[in-house]
């Protein structure tokens, strides 16, 4: 029992640190973000230790079937470790981004609270526990969205809350169906439901799964509940946008994986109308997000629509229910997180130093902020899927998985949509680099002169580390692929 208490450390540590930051009247203002970064570093260590061990802790038991339980597995280590890394990187970046700390400490406090809540979500051992912390995550992340306190930010906060609550309500409806049909709520690799167990409740259980997919797909930005993403990202601070896009959306993915592979089971869902409907929604979202992003002029909103598209790459792989596709999906979870965090942080650095918010106003940005623009360019090439970068691998496995799954229409339509989306991805990301490094000439034939902007090292280093990871995983993928293959083999 004592050893199992390690599961509480990554949950309680940031909550206690947030309380200290909120109520510590003598806490030096200039040290706030350094304190936050130190806590995030400890949080990452304890989260990796907790998620990587064979622990189980029952927090509260209501009856034989309902309890709050923490019980990590390989999926917990993947999503929890990735989130801890990004929270740490973003905290280092944020010190310079926010400049001199304000009198209000709301952002820093909820920044810490949110990582504690997400840690508990990742460590959850059943649907009840995960749902509780999923709802708490929505509430803890909301202050990060509305940090600017503008009319637009408040409106975006309401949209974020509305979509989250609506999606969670659909998911909760599915839980009630599982519970009423006697389906266990504990996470077990491979799921619980067989044809014999489902019996006459088969169609009702399929409805429950679909409600969970659509409901928690809202957090992942899947059509039709994707509307909060392009509204929330432009008004949130860049570090918050990065975490929303790179990590918070992945919690919706995690929930869907838990429902499909750890409650229902792929064998129960494969070939059903639920699988086909899920695949249709993901392909619609991939194409829709890419097309709209290519037409969007506001930089952060363009990146938000990119997230709508790219996260559904992951969901597409999950929906195929094939080992190769699932491996590609889990790889894309990691690669997209590194890339999209870098893209939003680079956008934030540009906006912070120049005040330019529109993509069509960035002519010459490569001369004004060359390091930031090069980092943006490298991760853009990664997201497009240019070999030998990491996203080339994940997209290759997704396409191979679609072909191997041998699902009518999807077998060829899926890879075609992935390819078309890649073309649109190049269309909305690369023009910024092209015009940034190759500005037009003035009428007299001379190149325009641009004043070099400061690029603070506390902002550049986090982006550089993520860029190295995004590109490097494509060159040295074996360790990560071995770990992810182990997860896939337990559920398929």
PDB file of C-alpha atoms in Angstrom, residues 7 85 95-96 141 233 263 318 389 454:
ATOM      1  CA  UNK A   7       0.547   7.532  -7.528  1.00  0.00           C
ATOM      2  CA  UNK A  85       7.439  17.136 -20.865  1.00  0.00           C
ATOM      3  CA  UNK A  95       8.880  33.363 -18.193  1.00  0.00           C
ATOM      4  CA  UNK A  96       9.942  35.651 -21.018  1.00  0.00           C
ATOM      5  CA  UNK A 141      -7.758  24.684 -18.304  1.00  0.00           C
ATOM      6  CA  UNK A 233      -6.599  29.429 -29.810  1.00  0.00           C
ATOM      7  CA  UNK A 263     -13.821  -1.279 -22.410  1.00  0.00           C
ATOM      8  CA  UNK A 318      -7.483   4.408 -33.939  1.00  0.00           C
ATOM      9  CA  UNK A 389      11.337  13.595 -40.382  1.00  0.00           C
ATOM     10  CA  UNK A 454      15.694  39.938 -30.110  1.00  0.00           C
TER      11      UNK A 454
END
